[in-house]
Tab-separated table of C-alpha atoms and ligand atoms in Angstrom:
chain	number	residue	atom	x	y	z
A	1	MET	CA	-56.661	-13.866	-24.026
A	2	ARG	CA	-60.281	-13.154	-24.934
A	3	GLU	CA	-62.478	-11.861	-22.155
A	4	THR	CA	-66.214	-11.570	-21.652
A	5	GLY	CA	-67.713	-8.209	-20.810
A	6	ALA	CA	-71.113	-6.732	-20.052
A	7	ILE	CA	-72.686	-3.304	-20.371
A	8	ILE	CA	-75.996	-2.527	-18.682
A	9	LEU	CA	-77.889	0.523	-19.891
A	10	ALA	CA	-79.529	2.418	-17.069
A	11	ALA	CA	-79.214	6.123	-17.922
A	12	GLY	CA	-82.691	6.800	-19.272
A	13	MET	CA	-85.140	8.953	-17.409
A	14	GLY	CA	-87.953	6.429	-17.333
A	15	THR	CA	-90.480	9.125	-18.222
A	16	ARG	CA	-93.364	6.645	-18.422
A	17	MET	CA	-92.845	5.560	-14.788
A	18	ASN	CA	-94.003	8.986	-13.525
A	19	THR	CA	-91.956	8.614	-10.345
A	20	ALA	CA	-89.001	10.470	-8.832
A	21	LEU	CA	-87.119	7.202	-8.275
A	22	PRO	CA	-84.817	6.241	-11.181
A	23	LYS	CA	-86.480	3.418	-13.121
A	24	VAL	CA	-83.756	0.827	-12.522
A	25	LEU	CA	-84.066	1.252	-8.735
A	26	HIS	CA	-87.704	0.190	-8.654
A	27	LEU	CA	-88.037	-3.056	-6.736
A	28	ILE	CA	-88.987	-6.539	-7.836
A	29	GLY	CA	-89.079	-9.055	-5.011
A	30	GLY	CA	-87.663	-6.288	-2.804
A	31	HIS	CA	-84.545	-6.007	-5.000
A	32	PRO	CA	-83.759	-3.094	-7.398
A	33	MET	CA	-84.247	-4.126	-11.047
A	34	LEU	CA	-80.595	-3.394	-11.726
A	35	ARG	CA	-79.527	-5.834	-9.030
A	36	HIS	CA	-81.534	-8.628	-10.642
A	37	LEU	CA	-79.470	-8.123	-13.796
A	38	LEU	CA	-76.178	-8.009	-11.911
A	39	ASP	CA	-77.204	-11.306	-10.272
A	40	ALA	CA	-77.971	-12.790	-13.710
A	41	LEU	CA	-74.488	-11.815	-14.879
A	42	GLN	CA	-72.900	-13.653	-11.980
A	43	GLY	CA	-71.878	-17.084	-13.074
A	44	ALA	CA	-71.863	-16.080	-16.759
A	45	GLY	CA	-68.071	-15.735	-16.665
A	46	ILE	CA	-68.081	-11.928	-17.026
A	47	SER	CA	-64.682	-10.398	-16.276
A	48	ARG	CA	-65.626	-6.753	-16.779
A	49	GLN	CA	-68.988	-5.085	-16.340
A	50	VAL	CA	-70.024	-1.474	-16.613
A	51	VAL	CA	-73.346	0.181	-15.862
A	52	VAL	CA	-74.208	3.295	-17.884
A	53	ILE	CA	-76.029	5.817	-15.714
A	54	GLY	CA	-77.253	9.365	-16.263
A	55	TRP	CA	-80.661	10.303	-15.002
A	56	GLY	CA	-80.685	9.970	-11.189
A	57	ALA	CA	-77.016	8.907	-11.290
A	58	GLU	CA	-76.306	9.769	-7.657
A	59	ALA	CA	-79.195	7.669	-6.374
A	60	VAL	CA	-78.169	4.704	-8.539
A	61	LYS	CA	-74.542	4.943	-7.378
A	62	ALA	CA	-75.601	5.108	-3.746
A	63	ALA	CA	-77.817	2.032	-4.130
A	64	LEU	CA	-75.076	-0.063	-5.771
A	65	PRO	CA	-71.787	1.181	-4.368
A	66	GLU	CA	-69.670	-1.748	-5.596
A	67	VAL	CA	-70.474	-1.369	-9.301
A	68	GLN	CA	-68.353	0.301	-12.024
A	69	PHE	CA	-70.318	3.135	-13.602
A	70	VAL	CA	-69.890	5.435	-16.572
A	71	LEU	CA	-71.898	8.608	-16.892
A	72	GLN	CA	-73.907	9.304	-20.059
A	73	GLU	CA	-74.674	13.006	-20.182
A	74	PRO	CA	-76.870	13.957	-22.019
A	75	GLN	CA	-78.789	10.773	-22.846
A	76	LEU	CA	-78.940	10.582	-26.626
A	77	GLY	CA	-80.207	7.039	-27.031
A	78	THR	CA	-79.273	3.416	-26.404
A	79	GLY	CA	-76.553	3.401	-29.095
A	80	HIS	CA	-74.998	6.544	-27.656
A	81	ALA	CA	-75.168	4.942	-24.197
A	82	VAL	CA	-73.114	1.928	-25.294
A	83	LEU	CA	-70.542	4.198	-26.961
A	84	THR	CA	-70.191	6.101	-23.679
A	85	ALA	CA	-68.852	2.895	-22.138
A	86	ARG	CA	-66.265	2.410	-24.915
A	87	GLN	CA	-63.419	3.933	-22.909
A	88	ALA	CA	-63.955	1.386	-20.127
A	89	PHE	CA	-63.328	-1.357	-22.716
A	90	ALA	CA	-60.336	0.336	-24.430
A	91	ASP	CA	-57.935	-2.539	-23.750
A	92	PHE	CA	-60.588	-5.237	-23.965
A	93	GLU	CA	-60.682	-8.083	-26.455
A	94	GLY	CA	-63.576	-10.484	-26.524
A	95	GLU	CA	-67.325	-10.833	-26.484
A	96	LEU	CA	-69.608	-8.241	-25.045
A	97	VAL	CA	-73.185	-8.627	-23.890
A	98	VAL	CA	-75.353	-5.504	-23.744
A	99	LEU	CA	-78.362	-5.569	-21.419
A	100	TYR	CA	-81.111	-3.028	-20.771
A	101	GLY	CA	-81.611	-2.096	-17.126
A	102	ASP	CA	-85.375	-2.123	-17.605
A	103	VAL	CA	-85.481	-5.773	-18.736
A	104	PRO	CA	-84.867	-7.242	-15.281
A	105	LEU	CA	-86.023	-10.860	-15.410
A	106	LEU	CA	-83.360	-12.154	-17.771
A	107	ARG	CA	-81.907	-15.468	-16.620
A	108	GLN	CA	-78.239	-16.255	-16.250
A	109	ARG	CA	-78.527	-19.299	-18.502
A	110	THR	CA	-79.859	-17.107	-21.343
A	111	VAL	CA	-76.930	-14.696	-20.990
A	112	SER	CA	-74.510	-17.645	-21.125
A	113	ALA	CA	-76.270	-19.157	-24.148
A	114	MET	CA	-76.147	-15.838	-26.034
A	115	LEU	CA	-72.437	-15.518	-25.341
A	116	ALA	CA	-71.915	-19.088	-26.513
A	117	ALA	CA	-73.786	-18.255	-29.749
A	118	VAL	CA	-71.200	-15.615	-30.658
A	119	SER	CA	-68.080	-17.434	-29.429
A	120	GLY	CA	-66.071	-20.121	-31.137
A	121	GLU	CA	-66.290	-21.491	-34.628
A	122	ALA	CA	-69.441	-21.460	-36.772
A	123	SER	CA	-70.805	-18.782	-34.481
A	124	ALA	CA	-72.795	-15.676	-35.375
A	125	ASP	CA	-71.097	-12.263	-35.353
A	126	LEU	CA	-73.969	-10.721	-33.471
A	127	THR	CA	-76.981	-12.254	-31.763
A	128	VAL	CA	-80.001	-10.359	-30.486
A	129	LEU	CA	-82.412	-11.725	-27.910
A	130	GLY	CA	-85.946	-11.755	-29.297
A	131	PHE	CA	-89.371	-12.997	-28.279
A	132	ARG	CA	-92.803	-13.422	-29.784
A	133	THR	CA	-95.760	-11.641	-28.256
A	134	SER	CA	-99.391	-10.969	-28.964
A	135	ALA	CA	-98.872	-7.393	-27.708
A	136	PRO	CA	-95.821	-6.095	-29.617
A	137	SER	CA	-96.746	-2.431	-29.299
A	138	GLY	CA	-93.843	-0.345	-27.977
A	139	TYR	CA	-91.129	-2.878	-28.816
A	140	GLY	CA	-88.677	-2.813	-31.707
A	141	ARG	CA	-89.753	-5.331	-34.409
A	142	MET	CA	-87.281	-7.884	-35.736
A	143	LYS	CA	-87.316	-8.230	-39.534
A	144	LEU	CA	-85.829	-11.494	-40.727
A	145	GLY	CA	-83.999	-11.905	-44.040
A	146	ALA	CA	-84.572	-14.593	-46.640
A	147	ASP	CA	-81.844	-16.730	-45.020
A	148	GLY	CA	-83.570	-16.611	-41.616
A	149	GLY	CA	-80.961	-14.222	-40.233
A	150	LEU	CA	-81.879	-10.918	-38.591
A	151	GLU	CA	-81.941	-8.193	-41.227
A	152	ARG	CA	-83.050	-5.129	-39.315
A	153	ILE	CA	-84.757	-3.910	-36.139
A	154	ILE	CA	-87.424	-1.286	-36.688
A	155	GLU	CA	-88.461	0.755	-33.673
A	156	ASP	CA	-92.187	0.890	-32.945
A	157	ARG	CA	-92.447	4.580	-33.729
A	158	ASP	CA	-90.581	4.204	-37.015
A	159	ALA	CA	-92.436	1.103	-38.211
A	160	THR	CA	-94.947	1.149	-41.064
A	161	PRO	CA	-98.389	-0.327	-40.263
A	162	GLN	CA	-97.268	-3.485	-42.078
A	163	GLU	CA	-94.061	-3.741	-40.028
A	164	GLN	CA	-96.088	-3.208	-36.870
A	165	GLU	CA	-97.807	-6.515	-37.617
A	166	ILE	CA	-94.514	-8.354	-36.933
A	167	ASP	CA	-94.814	-10.246	-33.638
A	168	LEU	CA	-91.094	-11.011	-33.223
A	169	CYS	CA	-89.777	-8.307	-30.871
A	170	ASN	CA	-86.440	-7.053	-29.634
A	171	SER	CA	-85.749	-7.647	-25.951
A	172	GLY	CA	-82.812	-5.257	-26.014
A	173	ALA	CA	-80.129	-7.775	-25.092
A	174	MET	CA	-77.432	-8.514	-27.655
A	175	ALA	CA	-74.003	-10.122	-27.788
A	176	GLY	CA	-71.060	-9.931	-30.157
A	177	ASP	CA	-67.413	-8.982	-30.488
A	178	ALA	CA	-66.793	-5.798	-28.498
A	179	GLY	CA	-64.608	-4.127	-31.142
A	180	MET	CA	-67.190	-4.824	-33.850
A	181	ILE	CA	-70.075	-3.440	-31.762
A	182	PHE	CA	-68.269	-0.165	-31.018
A	183	GLU	CA	-67.185	0.196	-34.644
A	184	LEU	CA	-70.711	-0.333	-35.957
A	185	LEU	CA	-72.041	2.182	-33.422
A	186	GLU	CA	-69.809	4.899	-34.881
A	187	ALA	CA	-71.812	4.642	-38.093
A	188	VAL	CA	-75.226	4.956	-36.406
A	189	GLY	CA	-77.141	8.185	-37.103
A	190	ASN	CA	-80.138	9.751	-35.411
A	191	THR	CA	-82.567	10.362	-38.240
A	192	ASN	CA	-85.562	8.639	-36.685
A	193	ALA	CA	-88.803	9.472	-34.899
A	194	LYS	CA	-87.068	10.134	-31.566
A	195	GLY	CA	-83.937	11.818	-32.937
A	196	GLU	CA	-81.855	9.341	-30.909
A	197	TYR	CA	-78.883	7.102	-31.631
A	198	TYR	CA	-80.436	3.622	-31.535
A	199	LEU	CA	-78.354	0.603	-30.574
A	200	THR	CA	-80.777	-1.459	-32.649
A	201	ASP	CA	-79.501	0.205	-35.843
A	202	ILE	CA	-76.240	-1.753	-35.663
A	203	VAL	CA	-78.173	-4.829	-36.825
A	204	GLY	CA	-78.850	-3.408	-40.311
A	205	LEU	CA	-75.322	-1.985	-40.510
A	206	ALA	CA	-73.785	-5.353	-39.573
A	207	GLY	CA	-75.741	-7.047	-42.370
A	208	GLU	CA	-74.566	-4.453	-44.885
A	209	ARG	CA	-70.988	-5.270	-43.878
A	210	GLY	CA	-71.474	-8.986	-44.452
A	211	LYS	CA	-71.765	-9.954	-40.779
A	212	ARG	CA	-73.982	-12.817	-39.707
A	213	VAL	CA	-76.686	-11.636	-37.308
A	214	THR	CA	-79.045	-14.086	-35.608
A	215	VAL	CA	-82.081	-13.921	-33.360
A	216	PHE	CA	-81.800	-15.785	-30.085
A	217	GLU	CA	-85.377	-16.483	-29.132
A	218	THR	CA	-86.734	-16.729	-25.610
A	219	GLN	CA	-90.090	-16.541	-23.801
A	220	GLU	CA	-91.874	-13.219	-23.431
A	221	ASP	CA	-92.071	-13.408	-19.633
A	222	GLU	CA	-88.269	-13.506	-19.364
A	223	VAL	CA	-87.699	-10.302	-21.299
A	224	MET	CA	-90.686	-8.078	-20.723
A	225	GLY	CA	-89.585	-4.443	-20.548
A	226	VAL	CA	-90.546	-2.293	-17.569
A	227	ASN	CA	-91.452	1.203	-18.715
A	228	SER	CA	-94.452	1.968	-16.487
A	229	LEU	CA	-95.713	1.061	-13.024
A	230	ALA	CA	-98.261	-1.275	-14.615
A	231	GLU	CA	-95.407	-3.111	-16.357
A	232	LEU	CA	-93.488	-3.161	-13.061
A	233	ALA	CA	-96.456	-4.906	-11.421
A	234	ALA	CA	-96.599	-7.362	-14.327
A	235	ALA	CA	-92.867	-8.109	-13.914
A	236	GLU	CA	-93.376	-8.600	-10.176
A	237	ALA	CA	-96.120	-11.132	-10.965
A	238	VAL	CA	-93.773	-13.048	-13.284
A	239	PHE	CA	-91.041	-13.012	-10.632
A	240	GLN	CA	-93.456	-14.286	-7.963
A	241	SER	CA	-94.750	-17.040	-10.179
A	242	ARG	CA	-91.169	-18.158	-10.901
A	243	ARG	CA	-90.335	-18.240	-7.193
A	244	ARG	CA	-93.485	-20.149	-6.271
A	245	ASN	CA	-92.756	-22.800	-8.870
A	246	GLU	CA	-89.117	-23.052	-7.787
A	247	ALA	CA	-90.192	-23.480	-4.154
A	248	MET	CA	-92.659	-26.246	-5.025
A	249	ASP	CA	-90.094	-27.949	-7.288
A	250	ASN	CA	-87.759	-27.912	-4.282
A	251	GLY	CA	-90.228	-29.680	-1.992
A	252	VAL	CA	-91.946	-26.736	-0.293
A	253	THR	CA	-95.698	-27.228	0.120
A	254	LEU	CA	-97.729	-24.128	-0.763
A	255	SER	CA	-101.442	-24.660	-0.168
A	256	ASP	CA	-102.362	-21.533	-2.156
A	257	PRO	CA	-99.251	-20.545	-4.144
A	258	GLY	CA	-100.819	-17.452	-5.703
A	259	SER	CA	-101.178	-15.784	-2.311
A	260	VAL	CA	-97.612	-16.349	-1.098
A	261	TYR	CA	-95.144	-13.535	-1.865
A	262	PHE	CA	-91.401	-14.106	-1.960
A	263	ALA	CA	-88.427	-11.769	-1.755
A	264	HIS	CA	-85.416	-12.186	-4.045
A	265	ASP	CA	-83.444	-13.968	-1.315
A	266	THR	CA	-86.107	-16.080	0.466
A	267	ARG	CA	-84.578	-19.478	1.301
A	268	ILE	CA	-86.922	-22.290	2.248
A	269	ALA	CA	-85.811	-25.859	2.850
A	270	ALA	CA	-87.579	-28.913	1.475
A	271	GLY	CA	-90.304	-30.163	3.779
A	272	VAL	CA	-91.559	-26.728	4.861
A	273	THR	CA	-95.308	-26.055	4.628
A	274	ILE	CA	-96.648	-22.585	3.941
A	275	GLY	CA	-100.306	-21.642	4.261
A	276	PRO	CA	-102.200	-19.013	2.290
A	277	ASN	CA	-101.545	-15.256	2.398
A	278	VAL	CA	-97.965	-15.320	3.642
A	279	VAL	CA	-95.582	-12.493	2.749
A	280	PHE	CA	-91.788	-12.763	2.897
A	281	GLY	CA	-89.753	-9.567	3.081
A	282	PRO	CA	-86.003	-9.758	2.436
A	283	GLY	CA	-83.681	-11.968	4.470
A	284	VAL	CA	-85.825	-14.950	5.466
A	285	LYS	CA	-84.431	-18.454	5.899
A	286	ILE	CA	-86.622	-21.384	6.953
A	287	GLU	CA	-85.361	-24.816	7.985
A	288	ALA	CA	-86.921	-28.173	7.182
A	289	GLY	CA	-90.187	-29.239	8.758
A	290	ALA	CA	-91.267	-25.747	9.811
A	291	ARG	CA	-94.871	-24.666	9.217
A	292	ILE	CA	-95.876	-21.122	8.435
A	293	GLU	CA	-99.624	-20.851	8.881
A	294	ALA	CA	-101.954	-18.428	7.078
A	295	PHE	CA	-101.539	-14.630	7.158
A	296	CYS	CA	-97.982	-14.264	8.425
A	297	HIS	CA	-95.517	-11.510	7.533
A	298	LEU	CA	-91.834	-12.438	7.907
A	299	GLU	CA	-88.765	-10.336	7.286
A	300	GLY	CA	-85.065	-10.662	8.193
A	301	CYS	CA	-85.523	-13.790	10.254
A	302	HIS	CA	-84.389	-17.376	10.625
A	303	ILE	CA	-86.882	-20.131	11.437
A	304	GLY	CA	-85.464	-23.341	12.908
A	305	LYS	CA	-86.460	-26.933	12.178
A	306	ASN	CA	-90.057	-27.968	12.877
A	307	ALA	CA	-90.954	-24.562	14.307
A	308	ASN	CA	-94.557	-23.420	13.984
A	309	ILE	CA	-95.401	-19.843	13.060
A	310	GLY	CA	-98.825	-18.235	12.927
A	311	PRO	CA	-101.515	-17.892	11.837
A	312	PHE	CA	-101.327	-14.079	11.942
A	313	ALA	CA	-97.767	-13.667	13.244
A	314	ARG	CA	-95.411	-10.836	12.369
A	315	LEU	CA	-91.673	-11.530	12.505
A	316	ARG	CA	-89.468	-8.492	12.042
A	317	PRO	CA	-85.724	-8.258	11.290
A	318	GLY	CA	-83.230	-9.785	13.679
A	319	THR	CA	-85.535	-12.562	14.833
A	320	ARG	CA	-84.318	-16.152	15.249
A	321	ILE	CA	-86.713	-18.943	16.083
A	322	GLY	CA	-85.229	-22.156	17.494
A	323	ALA	CA	-86.264	-25.670	16.534
A	324	THR	CA	-89.817	-26.713	17.519
A	325	ALA	CA	-90.609	-23.286	18.981
A	326	LYS	CA	-94.157	-21.967	18.527
A	327	ILE	CA	-95.227	-18.451	17.687
A	328	GLY	CA	-98.985	-18.015	17.554
A	329	ASN	CA	-101.585	-15.519	16.449
A	330	PHE	CA	-101.096	-11.794	16.853
A	331	VAL	CA	-97.557	-12.140	18.136
A	332	GLU	CA	-95.011	-9.583	16.935
A	333	LEU	CA	-91.303	-10.287	17.288
A	334	LYS	CA	-88.432	-7.900	16.611
A	335	LYS	CA	-84.738	-8.678	17.240
A	336	ALA	CA	-85.948	-11.571	19.345
A	337	VAL	CA	-84.057	-14.815	19.812
A	338	ILE	CA	-86.508	-17.543	20.755
A	339	HIS	CA	-84.734	-20.729	21.774
A	340	GLN	CA	-85.728	-24.307	21.101
A	341	GLY	CA	-89.186	-25.347	22.219
A	342	ALA	CA	-90.158	-21.932	23.618
A	343	LYS	CA	-93.729	-20.717	23.021
A	344	ALA	CA	-95.474	-17.389	22.581
A	345	ASN	CA	-98.834	-18.558	21.409
A	346	HIS	CA	-101.106	-15.530	21.653
A	347	LEU	CA	-101.093	-11.729	21.534
A	348	ALA	CA	-97.590	-10.631	22.504
A	349	TYR	CA	-94.843	-8.182	21.594
A	350	ILE	CA	-91.325	-9.479	22.152
A	351	GLY	CA	-88.673	-6.986	21.023
A	352	ASP	CA	-84.918	-6.781	21.703
A	353	ALA	CA	-85.197	-9.944	23.718
A	354	GLU	CA	-83.905	-13.435	24.281
A	355	VAL	CA	-86.256	-16.195	25.390
A	356	GLY	CA	-84.672	-19.365	26.761
A	357	GLU	CA	-85.355	-22.984	25.870
A	358	GLY	CA	-88.814	-24.272	26.751
A	359	THR	CA	-90.026	-20.952	28.181
A	360	ASN	CA	-93.714	-20.114	27.889
A	361	ILE	CA	-94.770	-16.539	27.200
A	362	GLY	CA	-98.368	-15.946	28.234
A	363	ALA	CA	-101.019	-14.147	26.220
A	364	GLY	CA	-100.709	-10.384	26.338
A	365	THR	CA	-97.043	-10.253	27.344
A	366	ILE	CA	-95.267	-7.088	26.292
A	367	THR	CA	-91.556	-6.346	26.472
A	368	CYS	CA	-91.442	-2.608	27.148
A	369	ASN	CA	-88.203	-2.119	25.241
A	370	TYR	CA	-88.385	1.605	24.483
A	371	ASP	CA	-88.072	4.351	27.081
A	372	GLY	CA	-88.824	7.092	24.572
A	373	VAL	CA	-85.157	7.607	23.718
A	374	ASP	CA	-83.293	4.292	23.859
A	375	LYS	CA	-84.079	0.630	23.283
A	376	HIS	CA	-83.322	-1.900	26.040
A	377	ARG	CA	-83.005	-5.685	26.194
A	378	THR	CA	-85.039	-8.303	28.004
A	379	GLU	CA	-83.315	-11.598	28.806
A	380	ILE	CA	-85.543	-14.454	29.837
A	381	GLY	CA	-83.951	-17.751	30.916
A	382	LYS	CA	-84.892	-21.372	30.276
A	383	GLY	CA	-88.102	-23.005	31.472
A	384	VAL	CA	-89.621	-19.694	32.593
A	385	LEU	CA	-93.391	-19.145	32.799
A	386	ILE	CA	-94.523	-15.599	32.065
A	387	GLY	CA	-98.139	-15.210	33.137
A	388	SER	CA	-100.672	-13.540	30.874
A	389	ASN	CA	-100.871	-9.785	30.547
A	390	THR	CA	-97.394	-9.103	31.869
A	391	ALA	CA	-95.409	-5.942	31.126
A	392	LEU	CA	-91.650	-6.588	31.210
A	393	ILE	CA	-89.871	-3.262	31.602
A	394	ALA	CA	-86.439	-3.459	29.980
A	395	PRO	CA	-83.578	-3.616	30.701
A	396	LEU	CA	-84.575	-6.778	32.514
A	397	LYS	CA	-83.268	-10.262	33.327
A	398	ILE	CA	-85.409	-13.184	34.402
A	399	GLY	CA	-83.541	-16.267	35.642
A	400	ASP	CA	-84.107	-19.907	34.642
A	401	GLY	CA	-87.229	-21.558	35.985
A	402	ALA	CA	-88.798	-18.360	37.361
A	403	ILE	CA	-92.564	-17.762	37.304
A	404	ILE	CA	-94.120	-14.355	36.717
A	405	GLY	CA	-97.664	-14.017	38.041
A	406	ALA	CA	-100.275	-12.942	35.495
A	407	GLY	CA	-100.987	-9.239	35.260
A	408	SER	CA	-97.624	-8.174	36.671
A	409	THR	CA	-95.542	-5.186	35.692
A	410	ILE	CA	-91.965	-6.325	36.249
A	411	SER	CA	-89.466	-3.516	36.628
A	412	ALA	CA	-86.570	-5.257	38.394
A	413	ASP	CA	-84.555	-8.424	37.672
A	414	VAL	CA	-86.045	-11.714	38.835
A	415	GLU	CA	-83.679	-14.468	39.953
A	416	GLY	CA	-83.989	-18.082	38.836
A	417	ASP	CA	-86.696	-20.264	40.441
A	418	ALA	CA	-88.342	-17.195	42.055
A	419	LEU	CA	-92.023	-16.267	41.817
A	420	ALA	CA	-92.544	-12.607	41.004
A	421	VAL	CA	-96.011	-11.112	41.311
A	422	GLU	CA	-96.684	-7.424	41.157
A	423	ARG	CA	-100.338	-6.674	41.672
A	424	ALA	CA	-102.614	-5.334	44.420
A	425	GLU	CA	-103.725	-7.762	47.130
A	426	LEU	CA	-107.037	-9.493	46.302
A	427	ARG	CA	-109.986	-8.239	48.396
A	428	LEU	CA	-112.747	-10.832	48.727
A	429	MET	CA	-115.968	-9.550	50.341
A	430	LYS	CA	-118.491	-12.299	50.920
A	431	GLY	CA	-122.086	-11.466	49.963
A	432	TRP	CA	-121.175	-7.936	48.830
A	433	ALA	CA	-122.296	-8.407	45.236
A	434	GLY	CA	-125.587	-10.029	46.208
A	435	LYS	CA	-126.511	-7.067	48.401
A	436	PHE	CA	-125.434	-4.669	45.682
A	437	TRP	CA	-127.749	-6.278	43.110
A	438	GLN	CA	-130.659	-6.293	45.552
A	439	ARG	CA	-130.236	-2.605	46.350
A	440	LYS	CA	-129.894	-1.569	42.689
A	441	ARG	CA	-132.847	-3.594	41.458
A	442	ALA	CA	-135.099	-2.374	44.273
A	443	ALA	CA	-134.204	1.245	43.513
A	444	LYS	CA	-134.970	0.732	39.806
A	445	LYS	CA	-138.333	-0.850	40.556
A	446	ALA	CA	-139.304	1.971	42.931
A	447	LYS	CA	-138.450	4.529	40.234
A	448	GLU	CA	-140.533	2.679	37.573
A	449	THR	CA	-143.595	2.493	39.866
A	450	LYS	CA	-143.335	6.229	40.556
A	451	ASP	CA	-143.168	7.070	36.825
B	1	UD1	C1	-85.784	-0.379	-26.320
B	1	UD1	C2	-85.374	-0.826	-27.735
B	1	UD1	C3	-86.500	-1.636	-28.364
B	1	UD1	C4	-86.794	-2.815	-27.476
B	1	UD1	C5	-87.113	-2.403	-26.029
B	1	UD1	C6	-87.145	-3.617	-25.148
B	1	UD1	C7	-83.843	0.870	-28.665
B	1	UD1	C8	-83.719	2.034	-29.559
B	1	UD1	N1	-85.066	0.359	-28.536
B	1	UD1	O1	-86.910	0.460	-26.396
B	1	UD1	O2	-86.100	-2.091	-29.668
B	1	UD1	O3	-87.888	-3.562	-28.016
B	1	UD1	O4	-86.060	-1.540	-25.538
B	1	UD1	O5	-87.561	-3.310	-23.854
B	1	UD1	O6	-82.867	0.445	-28.118
B	1	UD1	N2	-80.995	4.168	-21.927
B	1	UD1	C9	-79.784	4.749	-21.659
B	1	UD1	N3	-79.459	5.893	-22.314
B	1	UD1	C10	-80.253	6.466	-23.242
B	1	UD1	C11	-81.504	5.857	-23.507
B	1	UD1	C12	-81.847	4.713	-22.845
B	1	UD1	O7	-79.021	4.250	-20.837
B	1	UD1	O8	-79.864	7.502	-23.799
B	1	UD1	C13	-81.374	2.936	-21.195
B	1	UD1	C14	-82.654	3.107	-20.386
B	1	UD1	O9	-82.348	3.511	-19.057
B	1	UD1	C15	-83.249	1.697	-20.410
B	1	UD1	C16	-82.730	1.104	-21.697
B	1	UD1	O10	-81.625	1.912	-22.114
B	1	UD1	O11	-82.812	0.918	-19.319
B	1	UD1	C17	-83.790	1.091	-22.812
B	1	UD1	O12	-84.285	2.403	-23.021
B	1	UD1	P1	-85.838	2.683	-23.184
B	1	UD1	O13	-86.004	4.150	-23.379
B	1	UD1	O14	-86.619	2.021	-22.153
B	1	UD1	O15	-86.097	1.991	-24.610
B	1	UD1	P2	-87.435	1.334	-25.135
B	1	UD1	O16	-88.301	2.402	-25.697
B	1	UD1	O17	-88.009	0.458	-24.114
B	2	MG	MG1	-87.618	0.203	-22.111
């Protein structure tokens, strides 16, 4: 039976990035580039996939522990990299797709379409993913033959000024019969500007052997290569724009889409409204009808139906907001479970805590969850009223229906329906202030007359 395989090339040093982090581990939408490609391969019917690593191999392995790797040592070029993976495909029969780890925005449907182009009858022997661009510099140029097929790929550095005019560029992705690809690679030499074994040279060799090679064309923004931090930022922008459009297509209202930043796994239901300048870190899920107002930062949290967040709220990992709950300005939550209808509308820190249904957290409430060594929990029941400017010293339990007087520092459990107030007795001295002012003003006047 014929299988479908994939090889991702990720062994290069990424010299132009100028960073210690291996290139393929740089993040887009909070996700390593390599993971974006592995996601794109999911659903493309791939039965065997191998990632070729070399430079920074240990870091790449640690970041993606579940992946099958082969080590390319030393790194002698993209063609040499694919040959390194040959052993892993020794008993393999079928089509192979080769992807470059630094071309991270490739879509699953493109991978599937390329594989379809080289499978079945009337198919090409080899297809290479290309794109047209007004800035081809740095990319391999695709030279077409008289019959419209792909004749040759000429690397930027090896191209004549005339060839450099070609605007059809190589994305790096190609698909074809695995046996044929490995066989062609054996014939590839390294007499070129970089002294490397280029994968792209198999195109010319395939033509010489009577194989049919085609270009599979796609849009530039899907296949832009990431070789520098400026290109990484450009890829991030493309990713964000994709996500914003997807969200709006799915019924999410974005009042200023360009200022909302998504993570790779942000899940937002139809009917959610998001204001300007909102940033989603990884792991956010928002249910229908919720509103996220301007300037919020959310990460690792779940927002229930019709909840209201912000403006200016920060939700950190482990936070769950129940339906219709309200989290207002300058409220920070961490590992906090806020039940249905509860409110923390102004200036609060609620960490390692549970807040019961309908409870109201006053302005300036702080859960003192850290004793300098360990973290402790605060459990607040249903229908509780926490007065403003309250310090809740964890571990602490406050029962249902209790009231905490404003300005209290609560260091012991409070039972349900109790009032807890911890503050000095109020001293009220009638007329004291009036006499004070009189005395002060008279003294000042006497001093001025003397001067
Ligand atoms: C490559 C293509 C070029 C194409 C461009 C698209 C070749 C010779 N050139 O150029 O035609 O337009 O990508 O972005 O293929 N790698 C290895 N082992 C190696 C060398 C590279 O695994 O020995 C990996 C790198 O980690 C990278 C990918 O292969 O993920 C491409 O290598 P890179 O050096 O970025 O090639 P480009 O110069 O971008
Ligand atoms: Mg590259």
